[in-house]
Short mmCIF file of C-alpha atoms and ligand atoms in Angstrom, two decimals:
data_model
loop_
_atom_site.label_atom_id
_atom_site.label_comp_id
_atom_site.label_asym_id
_atom_site.label_seq_id
_atom_site.Cartn_x
_atom_site.Cartn_y
_atom_site.Cartn_z
CA UNK G 1 0.00 0.00 0.00
CA UNK G 2 1.16 3.56 -0.70
CA UNK G 3 1.80 5.82 2.28
CA UNK G 4 -1.37 7.75 1.43
CA UNK G 5 -3.41 4.53 1.32
CA UNK G 6 -2.10 3.43 4.72
CA UNK G 7 -3.27 6.70 6.29
CA UNK G 8 -6.57 6.62 4.41
CA UNK G 9 -7.18 3.11 5.75
CA UNK G 10 -6.61 4.31 9.32
CA UNK G 11 -8.80 7.35 8.82
CA UNK G 12 -11.73 5.61 7.09
CA UNK G 13 -11.79 2.71 9.52
CA UNK G 14 -12.01 5.05 12.52
CA UNK G 15 -15.55 5.77 13.75
CA UNK G 16 -16.96 9.27 13.89
CA UNK G 17 -20.66 9.95 13.49
CA UNK G 18 -21.67 13.61 13.96
CA UNK G 19 -21.23 14.65 17.58
CA UNK G 20 -19.16 11.57 18.49
CA UNK G 21 -15.99 12.04 16.47
CA UNK G 22 -13.42 11.29 19.21
CA UNK G 23 -11.66 8.38 17.43
CA UNK G 24 -11.02 10.47 14.32
CA UNK G 25 -10.03 13.50 16.37
CA UNK G 26 -7.41 11.44 18.23
CA UNK G 27 -6.01 10.15 14.95
CA UNK G 28 -5.89 13.66 13.50
CA UNK G 29 -4.13 14.85 16.66
CA UNK G 30 -1.44 12.20 16.19
CA UNK G 31 -0.86 13.23 12.57
CA UNK G 32 -0.94 16.98 13.24
CA UNK G 33 1.36 16.82 16.24
CA UNK G 34 4.54 16.31 14.25
CA UNK G 35 3.60 18.79 11.51
CA UNK G 36 2.44 21.86 13.43
CA UNK G 37 3.74 24.12 16.19
CA UNK G 38 0.39 24.26 17.92
CA UNK G 39 -2.92 22.38 17.95
CA UNK G 40 -6.08 24.03 19.18
CA UNK G 41 -9.77 23.24 19.05
CA UNK G 42 -13.10 24.96 19.24
CA UNK G 43 -15.51 24.02 21.99
CA UNK G 44 -17.43 21.53 19.83
CA UNK G 45 -14.39 19.37 19.12
CA UNK G 46 -13.02 20.56 15.79
CA UNK G 47 -9.22 20.23 15.67
CA UNK G 48 -6.94 22.81 14.10
CA UNK G 49 -3.15 22.62 13.58
CA UNK G 50 -1.15 25.81 13.07
CA UNK G 51 1.94 26.08 10.89
CA UNK G 52 3.59 29.47 10.58
CA UNK G 53 5.38 30.41 7.39
CA UNK G 54 5.33 34.15 8.06
CA UNK G 55 3.97 35.24 11.43
CA UNK G 56 2.79 38.64 10.14
CA UNK G 57 1.10 37.05 7.10
CA UNK G 58 -2.61 36.34 6.56
CA UNK G 59 -4.40 33.42 8.21
CA UNK G 60 -5.22 30.71 5.69
CA UNK G 61 -7.62 28.09 7.04
CA UNK G 62 -8.24 24.77 5.30
CA UNK G 63 -10.56 22.31 6.93
CA UNK G 64 -12.06 18.92 6.16
CA UNK G 65 -14.97 17.56 8.16
CA UNK G 66 -14.14 14.52 10.26
CA UNK G 67 -17.67 13.22 10.83
CA UNK G 68 -19.25 10.53 8.67
CA UNK G 69 -22.87 9.61 7.99
CA UNK G 70 -24.12 6.98 10.43
CA UNK G 71 -26.85 6.35 12.96
CA UNK G 72 -27.73 6.60 16.65
CA UNK G 73 -29.59 4.06 18.81
CA UNK G 74 -33.12 5.39 19.31
CA UNK G 75 -35.05 2.42 20.73
CA UNK G 76 -34.61 -1.13 22.04
CA UNK G 77 -37.59 -3.41 21.39
CA UNK G 78 -38.79 -6.05 23.84
CA UNK G 79 -37.31 -8.67 21.49
CA UNK G 80 -33.87 -7.00 21.60
CA UNK G 81 -33.96 -5.33 18.18
CA UNK G 82 -32.55 -1.82 17.81
CA UNK G 83 -34.20 1.13 16.05
CA UNK G 84 -32.04 4.01 14.96
CA UNK G 85 -31.93 7.68 14.06
CA UNK G 86 -30.00 8.46 10.86
CA UNK G 87 -27.22 11.04 11.29
CA UNK G 88 -26.65 12.73 7.95
CA UNK G 89 -28.23 11.92 4.60
CA UNK G 90 -29.11 8.27 3.87
CA UNK G 91 -31.13 6.63 1.11
CA UNK G 92 -33.03 3.70 2.59
CA UNK G 93 -32.32 1.54 -0.46
CA UNK G 94 -28.59 1.28 0.37
CA UNK G 95 -29.12 0.17 3.96
CA UNK G 96 -30.90 -3.19 4.24
CA UNK G 97 -28.74 -6.26 4.98
CA UNK G 98 -25.68 -4.08 5.69
CA UNK G 99 -23.37 -4.77 8.62
CA UNK G 100 -22.90 -2.10 11.30
CA UNK G 101 -21.03 -1.58 14.57
CA UNK G 102 -22.74 -0.17 17.63
CA UNK G 103 -20.11 1.60 19.74
CA UNK G 104 -21.00 1.00 23.38
CA UNK G 105 -19.33 1.70 26.69
CA UNK G 106 -18.56 -2.00 26.92
CA UNK G 107 -17.06 -2.19 23.44
CA UNK G 108 -18.08 -2.75 19.81
CA UNK G 109 -21.22 -4.76 19.07
CA UNK G 110 -21.61 -6.02 15.51
CA UNK G 111 -25.05 -6.25 13.99
CA UNK G 112 -26.91 -6.28 10.69
CA UNK G 113 -29.82 -4.17 9.45
CA UNK G 114 -32.40 -6.94 9.12
CA UNK G 115 -34.45 -7.51 6.00
CA UNK G 116 -37.38 -9.73 5.00
CA UNK G 117 -36.53 -12.90 3.07
CA UNK G 118 -37.78 -12.55 -0.54
CA UNK G 119 -40.06 -15.57 -0.05
CA UNK G 120 -42.31 -13.50 2.19
CA UNK G 121 -42.60 -10.37 0.05
CA UNK G 122 -45.88 -9.58 -1.67
CA UNK G 123 -45.61 -8.19 -5.23
CA UNK G 124 -46.47 -4.77 -3.86
CA UNK G 125 -43.81 -4.89 -1.12
CA UNK G 126 -41.15 -6.03 -3.58
CA UNK G 127 -41.41 -2.78 -5.55
CA UNK G 128 -41.54 -0.54 -2.51
CA UNK G 129 -38.68 1.03 -0.59
CA UNK G 130 -38.60 0.14 3.12
CA UNK G 131 -38.77 3.25 5.31
CA UNK G 132 -35.82 3.87 7.65
CA UNK G 133 -38.18 4.18 10.62
CA UNK G 134 -39.34 0.60 9.98
CA UNK G 135 -35.78 -0.81 9.89
CA UNK G 136 -34.04 -2.48 12.80
CA UNK G 137 -30.62 -3.77 13.73
CA UNK G 138 -30.19 -7.37 14.89
CA UNK G 139 -27.22 -7.83 17.24
CA UNK G 140 -28.19 -11.36 18.24
CA UNK G 141 -29.76 -10.25 21.52
CA UNK G 142 -32.67 -12.33 22.79
CA UNK G 143 -34.43 -9.52 24.65
CA UNK G 144 -34.30 -5.84 25.55
CA UNK G 145 -32.58 -6.76 28.80
CA UNK G 146 -30.01 -8.83 26.91
CA UNK G 147 -29.24 -5.93 24.54
CA UNK G 148 -28.78 -3.65 27.56
CA UNK G 149 -26.53 -6.20 29.20
CA UNK G 150 -24.35 -6.08 26.08
CA UNK G 151 -23.89 -2.40 26.88
CA UNK G 152 -26.23 -0.88 24.31
CA UNK G 153 -27.84 2.38 25.41
CA UNK G 154 -29.94 5.05 23.72
CA UNK G 155 -27.68 7.56 21.97
CA UNK G 156 -24.91 5.07 21.19
CA UNK G 157 -23.35 5.77 17.80
CA UNK G 158 -23.72 3.25 14.96
CA UNK G 159 -21.26 3.13 12.07
CA UNK G 160 -21.17 1.21 8.78
CA UNK G 161 -18.68 -1.64 8.35
CA UNK G 162 -16.47 -1.62 5.25
CA UNK G 163 -12.80 -2.62 5.53
CA UNK G 164 -10.63 -0.28 3.45
CA UNK G 165 -9.69 -2.01 0.18
CA UNK G 166 -7.13 -1.27 -2.52
CA UNK G 167 -8.93 -2.57 -5.60
CA UNK G 168 -7.49 -4.71 -8.40
CA UNK G 169 -7.01 -1.46 -10.28
CA UNK G 170 -4.58 -0.26 -7.61
CA UNK G 171 -5.41 3.41 -8.28
CA UNK G 172 -8.88 2.86 -6.86
CA UNK G 173 -9.63 2.80 -3.14
CA UNK G 174 -12.86 1.49 -1.65
CA UNK G 175 -13.98 2.27 1.88
CA UNK G 176 -16.58 3.74 4.13
CA UNK G 177 -16.37 7.40 5.14
CA UNK G 178 -14.18 8.49 2.21
CA UNK G 179 -16.56 11.44 2.69
CA UNK G 180 -14.68 13.01 4.29
CA UNK G 181 -11.63 11.22 5.67
CA UNK G 182 -10.11 11.81 2.23
CA UNK G 183 -10.35 15.51 3.03
CA UNK G 184 -8.84 14.92 6.48
CA UNK G 185 -5.91 13.19 4.78
CA UNK G 186 -5.42 16.18 2.46
CA UNK G 187 -5.48 18.57 5.46
CA UNK G 188 -2.60 16.59 6.97
CA UNK G 189 -0.63 16.01 3.77
CA UNK G 190 -0.62 19.69 2.80
CA UNK G 191 1.09 20.46 6.12
CA UNK G 192 3.54 17.64 5.48
CA UNK G 193 4.42 18.98 2.02
CA UNK G 194 4.93 22.48 3.47
CA UNK G 195 7.56 21.28 5.96
CA UNK G 196 10.82 23.14 5.30
CA UNK G 197 9.19 25.26 2.59
CA UNK G 198 8.49 28.99 2.56
CA UNK G 199 4.89 30.18 2.62
CA UNK G 200 3.96 33.84 3.23
CA UNK G 201 1.17 33.19 5.72
CA UNK G 202 0.02 31.21 8.74
CA UNK G 203 -1.74 27.98 7.82
CA UNK G 204 -4.50 26.58 10.03
CA UNK G 205 -5.33 23.09 8.83
CA UNK G 206 -7.46 20.39 10.41
CA UNK G 207 -10.93 18.96 10.71
CA UNK G 208 -14.38 20.16 11.75
CA UNK G 209 -17.15 18.26 13.52
CA UNK G 210 -20.82 17.84 12.62
CA UNK G 211 -20.73 18.87 8.97
CA UNK G 212 -23.17 16.15 7.94
CA UNK G 213 -25.89 17.57 10.18
CA UNK G 214 -25.47 21.18 9.05
CA UNK G 215 -21.90 22.60 9.03
CA UNK G 216 -21.88 23.15 12.78
CA UNK G 217 -18.13 22.79 13.38
CA UNK G 218 -17.45 25.09 10.44
CA UNK G 219 -19.16 27.90 12.31
CA UNK G 220 -17.35 27.37 15.61
CA UNK G 221 -13.89 26.61 14.18
CA UNK G 222 -13.87 29.74 12.00
CA UNK G 223 -15.05 31.80 14.97
CA UNK G 224 -12.03 30.39 16.83
CA UNK G 225 -9.42 31.14 14.16
CA UNK G 226 -11.01 34.17 12.42
CA UNK G 227 -9.25 33.38 9.16
CA UNK G 228 -8.60 35.69 6.21
CA UNK G 229 -9.31 32.92 3.70
CA UNK G 230 -11.20 29.65 4.19
CA UNK G 231 -10.92 26.57 1.99
CA UNK G 232 -13.21 23.58 2.61
CA UNK G 233 -11.60 20.25 1.73
CA UNK G 234 -14.26 17.68 0.95
CA UNK G 235 -15.37 14.99 -1.47
CA UNK G 236 -18.12 15.38 -3.99
CA UNK G 237 -20.08 13.18 -6.33
CA UNK G 238 -18.23 11.45 -9.14
CA UNK G 239 -20.72 11.41 -11.97
CA UNK G 240 -19.04 8.68 -14.01
CA UNK G 241 -21.03 5.67 -12.82
CA UNK G 242 -24.03 4.60 -14.95
CA UNK G 243 -27.18 6.67 -14.88
CA UNK G 244 -25.94 9.87 -13.22
CA UNK G 245 -24.59 12.50 -15.62
CA UNK G 246 -27.40 12.03 -18.16
CA UNK G 247 -25.40 13.47 -21.04
CA UNK G 248 -24.17 16.48 -19.05
CA UNK G 249 -20.52 16.68 -20.11
CA UNK G 250 -19.58 19.25 -17.44
CA UNK G 251 -19.95 16.82 -14.55
CA UNK G 252 -16.91 15.69 -12.56
CA UNK G 253 -15.29 12.29 -12.95
CA UNK G 254 -12.95 10.13 -10.87
CA UNK G 255 -9.32 10.50 -11.84
CA UNK G 256 -9.82 13.85 -13.58
CA UNK G 257 -8.57 16.01 -10.71
CA UNK G 258 -9.91 18.09 -7.84
CA UNK G 259 -13.25 19.84 -8.25
CA UNK G 260 -13.80 23.55 -7.73
CA UNK G 261 -17.41 24.36 -6.82
CA UNK G 262 -18.52 27.52 -8.64
CA UNK G 263 -21.95 27.31 -7.07
CA UNK G 264 -23.77 25.22 -4.53
CA UNK G 265 -26.85 25.79 -2.43
CA UNK G 266 -24.90 27.55 0.33
CA UNK G 267 -21.98 29.28 -1.35
CA UNK G 268 -21.02 31.39 -4.33
CA UNK G 269 -17.25 31.50 -3.87
CA UNK G 270 -15.09 34.61 -3.89
CA UNK G 271 -14.32 35.14 -7.59
CA UNK G 272 -10.73 36.38 -7.12
CA UNK G 273 -9.91 33.36 -5.00
CA UNK G 274 -11.64 31.16 -7.56
CA UNK G 275 -9.62 32.62 -10.45
CA UNK G 276 -6.36 32.37 -8.50
CA UNK G 277 -6.99 28.66 -8.02
CA UNK G 278 -7.94 28.09 -11.66
CA UNK G 279 -4.84 29.97 -12.85
CA UNK G 280 -2.57 28.16 -10.40
CA UNK G 281 -3.81 24.75 -11.55
CA UNK G 282 -3.21 25.71 -15.17
CA UNK G 283 0.27 27.05 -14.43
CA UNK G 284 1.29 23.90 -12.52
CA UNK G 285 -0.33 21.50 -14.98
CA UNK G 286 -2.64 20.12 -12.30
CA UNK G 287 -5.96 18.84 -13.70
CA UNK G 288 -8.93 20.75 -12.26
CA UNK G 289 -12.64 20.24 -12.77
CA UNK G 290 -15.11 23.08 -12.25
CA UNK G 291 -18.67 22.36 -11.37
CA UNK G 292 -21.94 24.20 -10.88
CA UNK G 293 -23.66 22.03 -8.30
CA UNK G 294 -27.36 22.74 -8.42
CA UNK G 295 -28.47 19.59 -6.57
CA UNK G 296 -28.75 19.39 -2.80
CA UNK G 297 -25.40 19.30 -1.07
CA UNK G 298 -22.88 21.87 0.11
CA UNK G 299 -19.69 22.09 2.17
CA UNK G 300 -18.37 23.73 5.33
CA UNK G 301 -17.45 26.75 3.19
CA UNK G 302 -21.18 27.52 2.99
CA UNK G 303 -21.18 28.32 6.69
CA UNK G 304 -17.58 29.52 7.11
CA UNK G 305 -17.89 32.42 4.65
CA UNK G 306 -20.54 34.04 6.86
CA UNK G 307 -18.21 34.35 9.86
CA UNK G 308 -17.85 37.90 11.21
CA UNK G 309 -17.81 40.41 8.38
CA UNK G 310 -17.44 37.56 5.90
CA UNK G 311 -14.50 35.34 4.92
CA UNK G 312 -13.51 34.76 1.27
CA UNK G 313 -14.17 31.05 0.96
CA UNK G 314 -14.21 28.23 -1.55
CA UNK G 315 -14.56 24.43 -1.60
CA UNK G 316 -12.05 22.12 -3.23
CA UNK G 317 -13.48 18.62 -3.48
CA UNK G 318 -12.41 15.19 -4.71
CA UNK G 319 -14.72 13.04 -6.79
CA UNK G 320 -15.95 9.85 -5.09
CA UNK G 321 -18.55 7.32 -6.21
CA UNK G 322 -21.42 6.06 -4.01
CA UNK G 323 -20.91 8.53 -1.14
CA UNK G 324 -23.27 8.30 1.83
CA UNK G 325 -23.36 4.50 1.59
CA UNK G 326 -21.26 1.69 3.10
CA UNK G 327 -18.74 1.50 0.26
CA UNK G 328 -17.47 4.48 -1.73
CA UNK G 329 -14.72 4.48 -4.35
CA UNK G 330 -12.14 7.13 -5.20
CA UNK G 331 -8.99 7.49 -7.28
CA UNK G 332 -5.51 7.92 -5.76
CA UNK G 333 -4.52 10.53 -8.37
CA UNK G 334 -7.30 12.86 -7.23
CA UNK G 335 -5.82 12.83 -3.73
CA UNK G 336 -2.30 13.57 -5.02
CA UNK G 337 -3.44 16.36 -7.32
CA UNK G 338 -5.57 17.99 -4.63
CA UNK G 339 -2.62 18.05 -2.23
CA UNK G 340 -0.31 19.54 -4.87
CA UNK G 341 -2.88 22.18 -5.85
CA UNK G 342 -3.37 23.28 -2.24
CA UNK G 343 0.37 23.53 -1.63
CA UNK G 344 0.74 25.71 -4.74
CA UNK G 345 -2.17 27.96 -3.70
CA UNK G 346 -0.88 28.32 -0.15
CA UNK G 347 2.48 29.57 -1.40
CA UNK G 348 0.72 32.33 -3.37
CA UNK G 349 -1.51 33.65 -0.58
CA UNK G 350 0.65 36.51 0.70
CA UNK G 351 -0.75 39.63 2.40
CA UNK G 352 -1.04 41.62 -0.82
CA UNK G 353 -2.90 38.87 -2.64
CA UNK G 354 -5.23 38.23 0.28
CA UNK G 355 -5.95 41.97 0.67
CA UNK G 356 -6.90 42.04 -2.98
CA UNK G 357 -9.09 38.94 -2.61
CA UNK G 358 -10.81 40.43 0.44
CA UNK G 359 -11.47 43.87 -0.98
CA UNK G 360 -14.47 43.98 -3.25
CA UNK G 361 -13.72 47.37 -4.74
CA UNK G 362 -10.06 48.20 -5.27
CA UNK G 363 -7.78 46.94 -8.01
CA UNK G 364 -4.21 46.05 -6.94
ZN1 LIG C 1 -18.55 15.65 3.01
#
């Protein structure tokens, strides 16, 4: 496995549903420790490493979200079956018969989201999607008391199971939570690449909490740092699997480079920052895809840019297939290219450039 893949395996296999991200935070702390002079956090649990290139320079903040879509225990039935509250966006069709871990005080409990055998389905049921509220997890408990004895309590987090896999095409990685541990990896690797290099600013790089339930850590982490520029590092939809792009040639694909969002439901990025990134990619020969994302979905930048008087913000994403399910797939090259692009941008963000980006009126 490549060095990037080893870290991505660790990151994706860690558990971190919104609000209960401690495993991922600890891992991020370990990575950031050797690469930054200081690590701080907001009071919700976001983690932010600081690396100073020029102490008097502007504050450049780049953050991935560390939470993943998952569930929370919401009820234990008399028979010992577990109902759950989804955390983040799920489509019920991807959930039945999937394995999950319930993280309890007494340790991990493995279960499966139970489904009806096909023999028992009426024609009508067969064509219908099962509602999430009607689903249950079977952990092998014989009663409510037995499930409690195992350590299961209301509020316990539930995460999908999918061991990280390097596919036969070794460029392709499959795992759970690539959204957004891939971004967390980029946040770390940019700092690693900047070691021993000049950059005319102070970089704050790390990971937010609770993005999947509404960009909550983005708000508190930017209030903590008060950055001059904010870049959200995230994954986005790769439109190259069957039935998605529907002839739209401007949709992003795996292996074709990082994606710059020109529009999403929560952000219209700063145009000077946008153009700087597009020009930098061109100059360095880094492939870059631009996308107008009119479907539902947004990034931490959607919340971050509203901090204080406003922060010039943008999202740089990596294409991944089948996000918000147990098994997503992404391409190694997109990781590499995203890291290289961010390093190149960081080196350009000096005070003069950032002043120009921030000022809506004056030409340089
Ligand atoms: Zn995400």
